[in-house]
mmCIF file of C-alpha atoms in Angstrom:
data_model
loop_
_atom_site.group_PDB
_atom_site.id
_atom_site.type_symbol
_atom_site.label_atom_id
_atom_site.label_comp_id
_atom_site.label_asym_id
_atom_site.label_seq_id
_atom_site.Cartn_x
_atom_site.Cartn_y
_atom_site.Cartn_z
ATOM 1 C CA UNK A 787 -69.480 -157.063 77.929
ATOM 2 C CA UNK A 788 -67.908 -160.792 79.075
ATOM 3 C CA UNK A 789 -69.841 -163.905 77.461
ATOM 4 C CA UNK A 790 -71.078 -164.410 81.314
ATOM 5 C CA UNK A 791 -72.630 -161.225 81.816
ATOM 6 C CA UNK A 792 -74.524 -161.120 78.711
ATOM 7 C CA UNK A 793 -75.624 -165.018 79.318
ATOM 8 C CA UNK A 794 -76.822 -163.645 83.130
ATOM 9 C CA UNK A 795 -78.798 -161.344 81.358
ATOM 10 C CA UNK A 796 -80.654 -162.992 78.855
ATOM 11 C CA UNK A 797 -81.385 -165.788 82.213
ATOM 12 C CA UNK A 798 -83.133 -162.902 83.688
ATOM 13 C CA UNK A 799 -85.098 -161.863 79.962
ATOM 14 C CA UNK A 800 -85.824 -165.807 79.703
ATOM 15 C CA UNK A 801 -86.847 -165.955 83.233
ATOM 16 C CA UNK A 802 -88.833 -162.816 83.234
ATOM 17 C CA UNK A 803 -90.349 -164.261 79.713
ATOM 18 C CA UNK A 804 -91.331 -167.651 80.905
ATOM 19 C CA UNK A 805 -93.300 -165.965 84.269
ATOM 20 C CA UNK A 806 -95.479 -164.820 81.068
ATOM 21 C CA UNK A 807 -95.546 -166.442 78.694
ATOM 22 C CA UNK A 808 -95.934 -169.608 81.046
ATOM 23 C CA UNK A 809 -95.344 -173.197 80.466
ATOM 24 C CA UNK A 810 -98.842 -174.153 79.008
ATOM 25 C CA UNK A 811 -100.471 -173.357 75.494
ATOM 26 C CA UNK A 812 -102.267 -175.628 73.209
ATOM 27 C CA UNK A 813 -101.764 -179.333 72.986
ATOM 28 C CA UNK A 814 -99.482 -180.366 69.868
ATOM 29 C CA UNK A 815 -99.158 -183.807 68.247
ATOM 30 C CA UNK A 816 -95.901 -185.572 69.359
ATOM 31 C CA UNK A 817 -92.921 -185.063 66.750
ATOM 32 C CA UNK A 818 -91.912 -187.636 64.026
ATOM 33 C CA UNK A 819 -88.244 -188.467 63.063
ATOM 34 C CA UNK A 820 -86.819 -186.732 59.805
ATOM 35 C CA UNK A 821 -87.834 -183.281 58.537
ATOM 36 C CA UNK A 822 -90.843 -181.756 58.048
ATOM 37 C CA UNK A 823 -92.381 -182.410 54.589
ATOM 38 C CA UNK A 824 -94.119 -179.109 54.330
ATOM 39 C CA UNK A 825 -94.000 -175.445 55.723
ATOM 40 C CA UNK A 826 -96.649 -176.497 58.215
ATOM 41 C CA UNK A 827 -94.375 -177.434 61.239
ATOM 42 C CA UNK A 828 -90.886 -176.745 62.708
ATOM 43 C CA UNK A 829 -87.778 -178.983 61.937
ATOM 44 C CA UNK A 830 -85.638 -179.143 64.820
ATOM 45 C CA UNK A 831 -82.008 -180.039 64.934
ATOM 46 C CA UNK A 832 -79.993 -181.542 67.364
ATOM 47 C CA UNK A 833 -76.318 -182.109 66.900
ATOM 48 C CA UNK A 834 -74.694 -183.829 70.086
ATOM 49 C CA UNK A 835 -70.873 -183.245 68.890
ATOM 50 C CA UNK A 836 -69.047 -184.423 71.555
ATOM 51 C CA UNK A 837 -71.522 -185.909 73.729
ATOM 52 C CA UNK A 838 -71.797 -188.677 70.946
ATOM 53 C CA UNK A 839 -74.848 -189.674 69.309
ATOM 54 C CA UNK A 840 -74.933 -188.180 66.145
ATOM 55 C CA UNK A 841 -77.031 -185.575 64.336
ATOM 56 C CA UNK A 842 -81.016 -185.909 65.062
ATOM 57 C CA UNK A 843 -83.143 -184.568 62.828
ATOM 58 C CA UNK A 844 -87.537 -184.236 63.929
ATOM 59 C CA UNK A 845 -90.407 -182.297 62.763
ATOM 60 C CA UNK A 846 -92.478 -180.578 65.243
ATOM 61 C CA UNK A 847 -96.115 -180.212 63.920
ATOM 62 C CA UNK A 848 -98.218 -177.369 63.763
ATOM 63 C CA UNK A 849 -97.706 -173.751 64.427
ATOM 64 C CA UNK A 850 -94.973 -173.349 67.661
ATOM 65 C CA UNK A 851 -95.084 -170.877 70.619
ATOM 66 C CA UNK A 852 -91.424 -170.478 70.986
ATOM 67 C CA UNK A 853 -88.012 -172.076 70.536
ATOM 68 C CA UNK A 854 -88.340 -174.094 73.616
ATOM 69 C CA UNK A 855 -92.294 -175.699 72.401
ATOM 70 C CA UNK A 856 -90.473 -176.457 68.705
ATOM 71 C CA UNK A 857 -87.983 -178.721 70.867
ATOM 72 C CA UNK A 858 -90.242 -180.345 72.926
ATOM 73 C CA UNK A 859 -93.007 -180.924 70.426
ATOM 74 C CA UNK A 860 -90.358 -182.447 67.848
ATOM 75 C CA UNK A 861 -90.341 -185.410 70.500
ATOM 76 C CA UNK A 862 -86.810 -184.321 72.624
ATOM 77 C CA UNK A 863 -86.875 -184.623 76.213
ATOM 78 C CA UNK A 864 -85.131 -181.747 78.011
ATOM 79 C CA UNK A 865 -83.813 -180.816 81.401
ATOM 80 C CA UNK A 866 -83.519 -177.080 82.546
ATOM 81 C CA UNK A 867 -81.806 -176.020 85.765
ATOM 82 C CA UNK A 868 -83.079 -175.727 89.121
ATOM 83 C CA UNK A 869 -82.527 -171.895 89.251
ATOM 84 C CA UNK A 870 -83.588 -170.422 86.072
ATOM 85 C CA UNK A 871 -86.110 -173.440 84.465
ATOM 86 C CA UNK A 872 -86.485 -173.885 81.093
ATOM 87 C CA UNK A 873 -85.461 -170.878 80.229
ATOM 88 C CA UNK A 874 -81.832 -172.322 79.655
ATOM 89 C CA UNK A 875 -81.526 -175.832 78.657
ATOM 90 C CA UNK A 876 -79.042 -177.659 80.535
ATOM 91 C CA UNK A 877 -79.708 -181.335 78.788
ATOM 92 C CA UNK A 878 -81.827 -182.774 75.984
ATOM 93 C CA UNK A 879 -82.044 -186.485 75.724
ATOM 94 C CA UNK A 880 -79.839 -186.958 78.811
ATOM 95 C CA UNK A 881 -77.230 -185.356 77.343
ATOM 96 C CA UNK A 882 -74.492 -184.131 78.915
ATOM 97 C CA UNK A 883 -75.366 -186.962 81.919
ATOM 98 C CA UNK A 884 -76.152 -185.830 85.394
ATOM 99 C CA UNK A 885 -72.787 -186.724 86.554
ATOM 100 C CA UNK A 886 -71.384 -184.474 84.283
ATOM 101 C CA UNK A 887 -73.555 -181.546 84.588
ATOM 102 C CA UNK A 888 -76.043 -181.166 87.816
ATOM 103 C CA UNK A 889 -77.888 -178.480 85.956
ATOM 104 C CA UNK A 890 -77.968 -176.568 89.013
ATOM 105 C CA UNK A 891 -77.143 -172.961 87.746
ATOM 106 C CA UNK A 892 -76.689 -171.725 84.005
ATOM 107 C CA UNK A 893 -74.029 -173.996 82.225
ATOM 108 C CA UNK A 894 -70.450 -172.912 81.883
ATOM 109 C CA UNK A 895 -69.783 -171.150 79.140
ATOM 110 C CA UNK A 896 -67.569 -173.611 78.256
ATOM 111 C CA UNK A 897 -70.176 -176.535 77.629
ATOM 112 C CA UNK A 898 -73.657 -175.656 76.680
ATOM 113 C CA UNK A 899 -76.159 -175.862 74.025
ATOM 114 C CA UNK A 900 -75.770 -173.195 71.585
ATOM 115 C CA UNK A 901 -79.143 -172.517 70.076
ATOM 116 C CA UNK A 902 -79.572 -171.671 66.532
ATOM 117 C CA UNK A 903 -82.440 -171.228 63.809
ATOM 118 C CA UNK A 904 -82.836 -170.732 59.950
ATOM 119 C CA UNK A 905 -85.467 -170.505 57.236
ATOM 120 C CA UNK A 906 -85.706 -173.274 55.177
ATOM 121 C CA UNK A 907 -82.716 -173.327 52.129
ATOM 122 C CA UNK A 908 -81.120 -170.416 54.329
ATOM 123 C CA UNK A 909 -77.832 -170.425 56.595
ATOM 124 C CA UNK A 910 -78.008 -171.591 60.486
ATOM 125 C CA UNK A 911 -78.080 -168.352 62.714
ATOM 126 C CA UNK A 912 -76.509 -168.276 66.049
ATOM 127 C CA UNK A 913 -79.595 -167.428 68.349
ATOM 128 C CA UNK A 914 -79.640 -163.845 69.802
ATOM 129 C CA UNK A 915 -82.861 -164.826 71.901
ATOM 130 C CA UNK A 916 -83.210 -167.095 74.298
ATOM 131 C CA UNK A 917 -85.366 -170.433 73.627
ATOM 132 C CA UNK A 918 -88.592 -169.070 75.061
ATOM 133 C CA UNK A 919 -88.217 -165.169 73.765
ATOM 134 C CA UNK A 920 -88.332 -166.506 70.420
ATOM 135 C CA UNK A 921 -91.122 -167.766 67.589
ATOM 136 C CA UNK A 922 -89.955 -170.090 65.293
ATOM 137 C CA UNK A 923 -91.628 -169.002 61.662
ATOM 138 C CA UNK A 924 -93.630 -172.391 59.882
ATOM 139 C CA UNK A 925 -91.457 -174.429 57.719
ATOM 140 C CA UNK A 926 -88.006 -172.501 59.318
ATOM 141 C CA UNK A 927 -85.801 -174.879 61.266
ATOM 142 C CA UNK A 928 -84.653 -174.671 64.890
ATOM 143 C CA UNK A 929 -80.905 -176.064 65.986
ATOM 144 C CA UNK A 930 -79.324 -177.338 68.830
ATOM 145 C CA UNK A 931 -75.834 -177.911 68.708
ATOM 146 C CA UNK A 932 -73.450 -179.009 71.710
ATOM 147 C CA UNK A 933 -70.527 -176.244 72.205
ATOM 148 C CA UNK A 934 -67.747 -177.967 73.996
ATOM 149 C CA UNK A 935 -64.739 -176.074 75.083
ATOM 150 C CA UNK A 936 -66.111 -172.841 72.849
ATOM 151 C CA UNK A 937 -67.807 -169.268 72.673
ATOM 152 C CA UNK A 938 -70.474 -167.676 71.055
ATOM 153 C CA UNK A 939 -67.764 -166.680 67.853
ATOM 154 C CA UNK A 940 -66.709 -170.170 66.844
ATOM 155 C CA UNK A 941 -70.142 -172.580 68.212
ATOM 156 C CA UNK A 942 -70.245 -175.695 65.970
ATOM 157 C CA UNK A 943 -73.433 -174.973 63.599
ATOM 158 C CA UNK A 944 -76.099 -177.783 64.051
ATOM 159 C CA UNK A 945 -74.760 -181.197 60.946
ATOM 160 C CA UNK A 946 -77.610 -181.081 59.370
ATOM 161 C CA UNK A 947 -78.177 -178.657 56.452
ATOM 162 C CA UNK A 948 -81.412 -175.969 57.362
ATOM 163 C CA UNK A 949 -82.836 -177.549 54.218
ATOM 164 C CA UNK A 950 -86.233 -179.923 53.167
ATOM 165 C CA UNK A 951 -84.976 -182.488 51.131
#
């Protein structure tokens, strides 16, 4: 199976997912910058590679619904496309820029975020489930990592070690 047909699939599992699951749930307090201090929240990742901007590093609070409430609660503001939602996410913190990417239709394989996760102390994990098919355990650590000019085999891993300091 191509890299395209298996993303088209998992758009219609996240698609199908998010019609119910639904955006709502439970109101979380906004994220904080660094790593979680405890196993009561999320740590979420963000490594912008060649987009520039560095490694970001934020704890989301509290128990999280899925992949895609860990992002949002840890304080990043994302973009989905206009066919398929949030179910894949096309830019977080304005990253890749509109001019570069309309986020019209599922990004090309060949520049996307490649979504990751990991316990805490473990190994980042190339993500099997799509961002809203997926619960994030308390005190594990979500990743985001921008995949430029790659596939699923050879994804840059998220800069930041899955670990609480």
């Amino acid at each position: 199976m191509s890299l395209r047909v298996a993303r088209g699939a998992l758009a219609v599992a996240l698609v199908t997912a998010g019609t119910t699951i639904g955006p709502g749930g439970p109101a979380v307090a906004a994220g904080s910058a660094g790593y979680c201090p405890d196993a009561s929240g999320v740590t979420v990742v963000v490594d912008f590679h060649e987009l520039g901007g560095g490694t970001v590093v934020r704890c989301a609070p509290g128990a999280q619904a899925s992949g895609l409430a860990a992002l949002k609660n840890a304080g990043f503001p994302i973009t989905g496309t206009l066919r398929w939602g949030e179910g894949f996410i096309c830019r977080i913190d304005g990253k890749p820029s509109a001019a570069t990417e309309k986020c019209v239709d599922t990004p090309p394989a060949s520049a996307y975020w490649s979504y990751w996760h990991a316990p805490n102390g473990g190994s980042w994990t190339y993500s099997d489930k799509g961002v809203l098919n997926r619960k994030p355990a308390a005190g594990s650590f979500e990743g985001w990592s921008f995949s430029l000019n790659r596939n699923a085999d050879d994804a840059p891993r998220p800069g930041a070690a899955p670990k609480r300091p």
